mmCIF file of C-alpha atoms in Angstrom:
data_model
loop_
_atom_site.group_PDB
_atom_site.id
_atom_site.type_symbol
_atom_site.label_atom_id
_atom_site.label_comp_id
_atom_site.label_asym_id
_atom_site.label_seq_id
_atom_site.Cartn_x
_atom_site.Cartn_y
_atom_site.Cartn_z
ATOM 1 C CA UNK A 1 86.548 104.641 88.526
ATOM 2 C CA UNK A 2 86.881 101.089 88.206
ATOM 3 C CA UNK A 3 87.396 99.011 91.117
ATOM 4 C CA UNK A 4 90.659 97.186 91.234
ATOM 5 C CA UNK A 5 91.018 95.957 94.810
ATOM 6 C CA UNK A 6 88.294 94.116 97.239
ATOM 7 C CA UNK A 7 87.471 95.073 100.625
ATOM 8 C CA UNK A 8 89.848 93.982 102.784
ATOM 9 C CA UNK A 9 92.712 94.194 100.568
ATOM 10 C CA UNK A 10 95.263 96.317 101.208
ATOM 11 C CA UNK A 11 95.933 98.797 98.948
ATOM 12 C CA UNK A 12 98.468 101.734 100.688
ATOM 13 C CA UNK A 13 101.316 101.915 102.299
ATOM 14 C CA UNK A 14 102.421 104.813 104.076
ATOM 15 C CA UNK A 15 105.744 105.468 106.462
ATOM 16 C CA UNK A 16 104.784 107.881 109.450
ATOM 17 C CA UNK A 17 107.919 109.639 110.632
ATOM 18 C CA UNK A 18 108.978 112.755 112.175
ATOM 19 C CA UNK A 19 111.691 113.612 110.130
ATOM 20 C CA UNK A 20 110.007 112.772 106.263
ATOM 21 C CA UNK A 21 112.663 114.404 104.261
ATOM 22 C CA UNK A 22 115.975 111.949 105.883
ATOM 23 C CA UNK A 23 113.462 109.061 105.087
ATOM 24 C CA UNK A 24 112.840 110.635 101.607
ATOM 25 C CA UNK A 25 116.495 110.374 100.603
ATOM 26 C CA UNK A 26 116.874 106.882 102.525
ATOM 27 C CA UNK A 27 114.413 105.258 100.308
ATOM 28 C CA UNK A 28 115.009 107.073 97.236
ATOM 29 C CA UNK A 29 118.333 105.711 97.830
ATOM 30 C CA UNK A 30 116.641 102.256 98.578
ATOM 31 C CA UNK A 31 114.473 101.438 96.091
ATOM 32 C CA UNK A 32 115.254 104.416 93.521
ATOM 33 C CA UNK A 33 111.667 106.316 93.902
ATOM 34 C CA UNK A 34 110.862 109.684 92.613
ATOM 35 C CA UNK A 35 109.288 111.836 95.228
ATOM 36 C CA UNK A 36 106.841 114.554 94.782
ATOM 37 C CA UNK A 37 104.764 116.273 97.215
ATOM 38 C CA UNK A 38 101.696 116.934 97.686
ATOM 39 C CA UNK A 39 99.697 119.054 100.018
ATOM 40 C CA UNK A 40 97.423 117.103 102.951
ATOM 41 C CA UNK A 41 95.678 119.971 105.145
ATOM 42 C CA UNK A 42 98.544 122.001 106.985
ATOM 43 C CA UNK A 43 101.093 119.718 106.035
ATOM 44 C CA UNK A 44 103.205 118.278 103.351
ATOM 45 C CA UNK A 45 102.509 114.472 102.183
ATOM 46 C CA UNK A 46 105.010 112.708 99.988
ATOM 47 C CA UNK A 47 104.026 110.634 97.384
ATOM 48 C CA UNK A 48 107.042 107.836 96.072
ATOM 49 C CA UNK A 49 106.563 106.809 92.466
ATOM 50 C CA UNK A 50 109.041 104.256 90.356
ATOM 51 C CA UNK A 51 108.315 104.522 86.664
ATOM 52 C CA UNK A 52 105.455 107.069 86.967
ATOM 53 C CA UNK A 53 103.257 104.499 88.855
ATOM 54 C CA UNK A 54 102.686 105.735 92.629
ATOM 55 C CA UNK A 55 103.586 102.726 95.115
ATOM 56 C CA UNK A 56 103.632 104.388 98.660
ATOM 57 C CA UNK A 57 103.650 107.804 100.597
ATOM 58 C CA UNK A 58 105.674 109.142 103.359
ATOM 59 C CA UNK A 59 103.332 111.273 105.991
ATOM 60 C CA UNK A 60 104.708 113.847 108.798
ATOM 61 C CA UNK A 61 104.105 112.455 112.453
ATOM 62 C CA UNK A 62 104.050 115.472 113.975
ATOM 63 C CA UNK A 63 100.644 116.569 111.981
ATOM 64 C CA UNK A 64 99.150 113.162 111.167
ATOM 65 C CA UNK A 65 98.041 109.755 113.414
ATOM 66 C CA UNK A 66 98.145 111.414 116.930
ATOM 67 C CA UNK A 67 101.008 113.091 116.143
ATOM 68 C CA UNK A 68 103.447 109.077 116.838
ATOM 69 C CA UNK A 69 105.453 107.775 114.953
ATOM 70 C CA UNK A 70 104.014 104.600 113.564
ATOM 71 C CA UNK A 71 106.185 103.483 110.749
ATOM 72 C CA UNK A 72 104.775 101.891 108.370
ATOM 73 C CA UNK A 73 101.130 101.770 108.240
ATOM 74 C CA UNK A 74 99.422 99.386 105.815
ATOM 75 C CA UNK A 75 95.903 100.857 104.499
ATOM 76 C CA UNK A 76 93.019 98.365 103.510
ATOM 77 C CA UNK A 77 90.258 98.825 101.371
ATOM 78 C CA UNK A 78 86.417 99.652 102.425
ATOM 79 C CA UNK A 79 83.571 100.937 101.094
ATOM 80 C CA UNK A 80 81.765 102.780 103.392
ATOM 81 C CA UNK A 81 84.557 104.462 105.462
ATOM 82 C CA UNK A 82 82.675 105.858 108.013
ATOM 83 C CA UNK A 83 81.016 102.580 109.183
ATOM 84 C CA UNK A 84 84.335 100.772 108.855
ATOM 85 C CA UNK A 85 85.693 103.246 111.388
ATOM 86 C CA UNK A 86 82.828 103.027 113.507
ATOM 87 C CA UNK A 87 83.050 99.033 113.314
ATOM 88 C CA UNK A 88 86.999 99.182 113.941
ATOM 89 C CA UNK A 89 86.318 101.371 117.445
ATOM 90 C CA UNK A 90 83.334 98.792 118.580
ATOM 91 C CA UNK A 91 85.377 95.944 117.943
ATOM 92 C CA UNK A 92 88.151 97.006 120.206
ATOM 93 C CA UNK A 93 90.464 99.497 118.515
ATOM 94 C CA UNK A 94 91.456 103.127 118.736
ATOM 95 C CA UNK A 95 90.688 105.949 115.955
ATOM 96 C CA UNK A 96 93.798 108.041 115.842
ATOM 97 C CA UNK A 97 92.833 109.513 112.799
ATOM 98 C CA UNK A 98 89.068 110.396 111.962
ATOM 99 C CA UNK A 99 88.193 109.681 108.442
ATOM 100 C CA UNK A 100 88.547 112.691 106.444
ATOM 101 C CA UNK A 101 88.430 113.163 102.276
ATOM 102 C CA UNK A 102 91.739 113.695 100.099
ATOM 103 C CA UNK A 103 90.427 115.471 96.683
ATOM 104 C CA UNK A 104 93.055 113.663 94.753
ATOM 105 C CA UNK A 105 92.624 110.460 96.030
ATOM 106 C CA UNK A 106 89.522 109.506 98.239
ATOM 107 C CA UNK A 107 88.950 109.221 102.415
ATOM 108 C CA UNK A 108 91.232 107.875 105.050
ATOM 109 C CA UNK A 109 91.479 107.189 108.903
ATOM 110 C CA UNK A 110 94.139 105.438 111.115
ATOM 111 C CA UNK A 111 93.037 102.759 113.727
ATOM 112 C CA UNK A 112 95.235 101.203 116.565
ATOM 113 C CA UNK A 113 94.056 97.581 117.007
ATOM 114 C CA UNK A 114 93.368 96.216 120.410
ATOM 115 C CA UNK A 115 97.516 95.109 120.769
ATOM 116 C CA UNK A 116 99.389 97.697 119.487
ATOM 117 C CA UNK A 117 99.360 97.771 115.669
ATOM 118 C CA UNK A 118 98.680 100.810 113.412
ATOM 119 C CA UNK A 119 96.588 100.473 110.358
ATOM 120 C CA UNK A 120 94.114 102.105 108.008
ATOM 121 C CA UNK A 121 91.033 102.308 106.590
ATOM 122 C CA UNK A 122 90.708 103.738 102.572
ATOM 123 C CA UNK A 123 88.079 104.138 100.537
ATOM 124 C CA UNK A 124 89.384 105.103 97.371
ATOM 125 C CA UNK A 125 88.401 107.066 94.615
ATOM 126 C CA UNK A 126 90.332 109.121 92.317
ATOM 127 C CA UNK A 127 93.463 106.907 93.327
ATOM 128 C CA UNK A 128 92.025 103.237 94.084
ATOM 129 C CA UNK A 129 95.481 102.662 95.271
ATOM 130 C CA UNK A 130 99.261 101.273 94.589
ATOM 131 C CA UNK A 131 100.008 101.301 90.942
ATOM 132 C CA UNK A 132 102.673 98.435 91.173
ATOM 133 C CA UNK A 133 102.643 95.160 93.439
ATOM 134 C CA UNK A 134 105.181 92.606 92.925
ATOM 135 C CA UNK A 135 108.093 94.887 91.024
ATOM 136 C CA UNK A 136 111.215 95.409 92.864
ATOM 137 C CA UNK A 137 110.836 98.540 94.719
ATOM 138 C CA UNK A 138 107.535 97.957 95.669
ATOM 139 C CA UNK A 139 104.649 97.055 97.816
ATOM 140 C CA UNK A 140 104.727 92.633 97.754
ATOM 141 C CA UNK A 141 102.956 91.285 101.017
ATOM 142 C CA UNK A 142 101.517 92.320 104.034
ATOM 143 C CA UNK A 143 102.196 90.849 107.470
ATOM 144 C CA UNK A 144 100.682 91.208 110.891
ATOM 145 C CA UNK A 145 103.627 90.230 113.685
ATOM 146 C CA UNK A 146 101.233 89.823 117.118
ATOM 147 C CA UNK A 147 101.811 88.083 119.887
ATOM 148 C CA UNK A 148 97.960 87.385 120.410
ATOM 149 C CA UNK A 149 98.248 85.377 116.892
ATOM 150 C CA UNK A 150 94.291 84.328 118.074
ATOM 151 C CA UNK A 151 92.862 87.225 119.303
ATOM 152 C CA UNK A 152 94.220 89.543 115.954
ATOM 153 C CA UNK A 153 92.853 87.232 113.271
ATOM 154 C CA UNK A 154 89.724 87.156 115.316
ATOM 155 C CA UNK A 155 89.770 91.272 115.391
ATOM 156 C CA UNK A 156 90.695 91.423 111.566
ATOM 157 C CA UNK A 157 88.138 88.947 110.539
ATOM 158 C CA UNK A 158 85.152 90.398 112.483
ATOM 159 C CA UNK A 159 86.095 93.728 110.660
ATOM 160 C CA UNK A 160 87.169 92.360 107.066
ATOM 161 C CA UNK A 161 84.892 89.270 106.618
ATOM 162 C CA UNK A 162 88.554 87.298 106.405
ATOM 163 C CA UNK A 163 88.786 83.479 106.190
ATOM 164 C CA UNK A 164 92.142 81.805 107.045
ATOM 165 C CA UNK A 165 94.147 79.150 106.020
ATOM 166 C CA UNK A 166 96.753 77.681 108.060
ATOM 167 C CA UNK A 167 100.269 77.109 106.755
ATOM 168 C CA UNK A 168 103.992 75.732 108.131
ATOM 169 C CA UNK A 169 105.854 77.426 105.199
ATOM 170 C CA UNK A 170 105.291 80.931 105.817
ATOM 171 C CA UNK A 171 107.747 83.848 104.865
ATOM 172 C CA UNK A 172 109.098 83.348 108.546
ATOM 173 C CA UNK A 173 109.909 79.666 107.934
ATOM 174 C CA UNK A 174 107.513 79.476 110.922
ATOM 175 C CA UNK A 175 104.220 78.570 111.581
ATOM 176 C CA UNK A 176 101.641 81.110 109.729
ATOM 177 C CA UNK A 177 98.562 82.369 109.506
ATOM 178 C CA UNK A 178 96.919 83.843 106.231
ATOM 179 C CA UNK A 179 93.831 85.966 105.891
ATOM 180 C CA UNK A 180 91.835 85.200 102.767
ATOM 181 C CA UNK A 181 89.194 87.021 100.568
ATOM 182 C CA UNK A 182 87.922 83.625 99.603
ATOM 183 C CA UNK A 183 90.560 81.866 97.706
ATOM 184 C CA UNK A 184 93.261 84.288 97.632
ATOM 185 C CA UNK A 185 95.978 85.062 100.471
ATOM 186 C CA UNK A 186 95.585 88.899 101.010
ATOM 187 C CA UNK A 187 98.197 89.258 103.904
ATOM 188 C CA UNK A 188 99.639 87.026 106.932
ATOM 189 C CA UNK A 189 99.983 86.757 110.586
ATOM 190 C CA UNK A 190 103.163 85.575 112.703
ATOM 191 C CA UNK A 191 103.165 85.003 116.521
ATOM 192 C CA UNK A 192 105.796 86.975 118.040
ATOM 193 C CA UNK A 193 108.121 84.985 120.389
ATOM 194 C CA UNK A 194 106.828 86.326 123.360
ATOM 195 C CA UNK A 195 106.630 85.133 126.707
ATOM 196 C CA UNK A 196 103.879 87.396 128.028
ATOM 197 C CA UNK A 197 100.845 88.548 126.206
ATOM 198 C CA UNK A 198 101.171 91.737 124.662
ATOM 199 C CA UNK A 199 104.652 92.727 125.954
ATOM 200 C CA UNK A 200 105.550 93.629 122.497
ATOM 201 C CA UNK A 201 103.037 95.554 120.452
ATOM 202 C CA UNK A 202 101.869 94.287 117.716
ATOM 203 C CA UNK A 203 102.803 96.033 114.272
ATOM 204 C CA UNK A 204 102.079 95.529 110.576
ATOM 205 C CA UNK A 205 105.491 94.759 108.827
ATOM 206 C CA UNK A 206 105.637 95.933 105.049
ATOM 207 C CA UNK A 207 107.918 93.994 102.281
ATOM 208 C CA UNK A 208 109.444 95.357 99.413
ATOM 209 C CA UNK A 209 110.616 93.340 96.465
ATOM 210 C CA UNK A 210 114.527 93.669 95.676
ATOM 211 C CA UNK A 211 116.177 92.374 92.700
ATOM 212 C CA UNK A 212 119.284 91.135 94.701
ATOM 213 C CA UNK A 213 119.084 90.898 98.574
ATOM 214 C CA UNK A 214 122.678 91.129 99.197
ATOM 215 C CA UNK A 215 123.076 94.722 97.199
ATOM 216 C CA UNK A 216 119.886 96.190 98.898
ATOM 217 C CA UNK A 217 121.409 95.118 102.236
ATOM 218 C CA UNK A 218 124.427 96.859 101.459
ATOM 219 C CA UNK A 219 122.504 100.005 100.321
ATOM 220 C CA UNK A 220 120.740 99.873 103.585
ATOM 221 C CA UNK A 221 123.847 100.649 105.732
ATOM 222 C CA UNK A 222 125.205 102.762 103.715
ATOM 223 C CA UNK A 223 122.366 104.787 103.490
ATOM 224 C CA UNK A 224 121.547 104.454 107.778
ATOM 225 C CA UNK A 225 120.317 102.062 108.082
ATOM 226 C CA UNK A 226 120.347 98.631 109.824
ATOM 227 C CA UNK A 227 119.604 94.778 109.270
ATOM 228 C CA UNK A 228 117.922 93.646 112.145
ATOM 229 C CA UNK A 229 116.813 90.111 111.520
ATOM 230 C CA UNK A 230 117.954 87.516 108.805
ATOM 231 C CA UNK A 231 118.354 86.546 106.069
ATOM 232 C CA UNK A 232 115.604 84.040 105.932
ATOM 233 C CA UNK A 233 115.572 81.694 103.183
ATOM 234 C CA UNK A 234 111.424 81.130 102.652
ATOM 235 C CA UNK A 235 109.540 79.856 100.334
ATOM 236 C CA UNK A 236 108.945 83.031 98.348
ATOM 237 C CA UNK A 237 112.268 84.401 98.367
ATOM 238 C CA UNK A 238 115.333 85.325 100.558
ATOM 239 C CA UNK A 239 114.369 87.830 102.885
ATOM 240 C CA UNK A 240 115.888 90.116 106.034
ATOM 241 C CA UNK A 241 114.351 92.672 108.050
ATOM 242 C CA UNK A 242 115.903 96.060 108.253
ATOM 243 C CA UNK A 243 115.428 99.060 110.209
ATOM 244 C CA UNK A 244 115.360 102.386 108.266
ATOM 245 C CA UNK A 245 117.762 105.378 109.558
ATOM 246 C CA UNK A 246 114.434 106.782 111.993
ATOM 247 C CA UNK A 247 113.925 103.178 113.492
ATOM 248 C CA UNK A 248 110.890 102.066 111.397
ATOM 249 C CA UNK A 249 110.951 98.482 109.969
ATOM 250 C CA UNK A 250 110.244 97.248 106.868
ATOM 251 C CA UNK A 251 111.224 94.070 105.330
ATOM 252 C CA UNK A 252 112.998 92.951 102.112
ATOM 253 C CA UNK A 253 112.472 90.431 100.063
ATOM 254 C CA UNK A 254 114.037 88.670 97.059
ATOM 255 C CA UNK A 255 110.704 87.238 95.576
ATOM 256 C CA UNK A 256 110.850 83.763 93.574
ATOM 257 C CA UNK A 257 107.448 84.359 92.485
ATOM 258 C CA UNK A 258 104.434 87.045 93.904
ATOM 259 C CA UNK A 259 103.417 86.915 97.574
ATOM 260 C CA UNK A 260 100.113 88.132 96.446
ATOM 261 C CA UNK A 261 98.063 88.125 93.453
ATOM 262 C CA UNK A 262 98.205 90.493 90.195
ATOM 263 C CA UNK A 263 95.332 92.928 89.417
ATOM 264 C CA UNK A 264 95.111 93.481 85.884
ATOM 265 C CA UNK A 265 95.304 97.247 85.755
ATOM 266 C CA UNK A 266 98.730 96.758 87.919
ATOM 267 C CA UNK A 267 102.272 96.766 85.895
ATOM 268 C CA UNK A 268 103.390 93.079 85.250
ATOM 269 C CA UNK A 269 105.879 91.820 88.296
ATOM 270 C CA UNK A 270 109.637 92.498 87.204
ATOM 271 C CA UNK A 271 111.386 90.519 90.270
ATOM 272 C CA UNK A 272 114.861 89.708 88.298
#
């Protein structure tokens, strides 16, 4: 298999809920994905496709990740899953999920960091990961909202090898963090206004391209959903965070240009 993303990229995204099928016909409605499913142990995994090309999966709660519902769980890259796990537990966080091998796809586990926010470990090898990044209905950026801005980046780069590079024009129009794999931005990191430490958990917020931010918003509440907060005119693109029909958040994002960089076995961005 040939390797198209680093460690430390992140390469899944996966929506933990406890009712999968009203989230399948949310985003289906959403971002027009074909669902098929597959089966993971005891349970039923659901694997979203647009154009063939798989971009994201939509897991059970009640049989996967402690049995919570996380939301949306970004999963990064590794190559030895076992030690990553291992490395993720010494350096603070939880394993929720042990790792354990998919036969079409590779090994996985699920790791609370030390405030709050769900993530996971992959080590891929019949499916290295998302087919698509950067194409409306996809996966475009990855961003860590913490209100121990410090102490996460310090957690993530122990674990990843990151570097950062500070920035005032993030996505947020705030100040911003972004973890690097030496010259390229991988994902960022926003402080959450928060007066005390840790009195909101942290959580890993996934964007989705959309061809027009306006329509998609209207397709969110008329599908169940809600905008929450927005729209924030940033220098990648008008964006809004919504809150799909079960609560989870995701954000949306009208990209003028890709948030993160192309691999070449990925389809070309299509963002108009």
């Amino acid at each position: 298999m040939s390797q198209r993303f680093r460690p430390g990229e992140a390469v899944w995204v996966e929506l933990c809920t406890p009712h999968p099928e009203r989230a399948e016909d949310f985003y289906r409605g959403l971002f027009g994905w074909t669902v098929r499913t597959e089966r993971l142990g005891t349970t039923t995994y659901r694997m979203c496709s647009l154009r063939g090309r798989d971009v994201a999966g939509i897991s059970d709660a009640a049989a996967l990740h402690g049995g919570r519902p996380r939301g949306w769980i970004a999963y990064f890259s590794v190559e030895d899953i076992h030690r990553s796990a291992a490395e993720a537990v010494a350096l603070g966080g939880e394993l929720v999920t042990p790792p354990r091998y998919l036969p079409a796809a590779g090994s996985g586990a699920a790791v609370i960091d030390p405030f709050g926010a769900a993530f996971g470990l992959y080590q891929g090898e019949s499916r290295a990961g998302v087919q698509m990044l950067n194409s409306v209905g996809a996966l475009c950026w990855n961003e860590l909202d913490t209100g121990e801005p410090a102490q996460s980046v310090a957690y993530y780069r122990a674990l990843f090898g990151y570097t950062t590079r500070e920035r005032l024009d993030g996505p947020a129009a705030r100040p911003y963090t972004l973890l690097m794999l030496g010259d390229v931005p991988v994902a960022g990191v926003l402080e959450l206004d928060n007066d005390w430490p840790n009195l909101i958990p942290a959580k890993w917020i996934t964007y989705f391209a959309v061809a027009d931010l306006d329509d998609a918003l209207t397709r969110v509440c008329a599908l169940g959903g809600t905008p929450t907060i927005g729209p924030v005119d940033s220098p990648y693109g008008r964006l809004h965070l919504v809150k799909d029909p079960g609560g989870h958040t995701l954000c949306l994002i009208r990209l003028e240009g890709g948030l993160r960089p192309e691999h070449h076995s990925c389809e070309p961005a299509v963002t108009r």
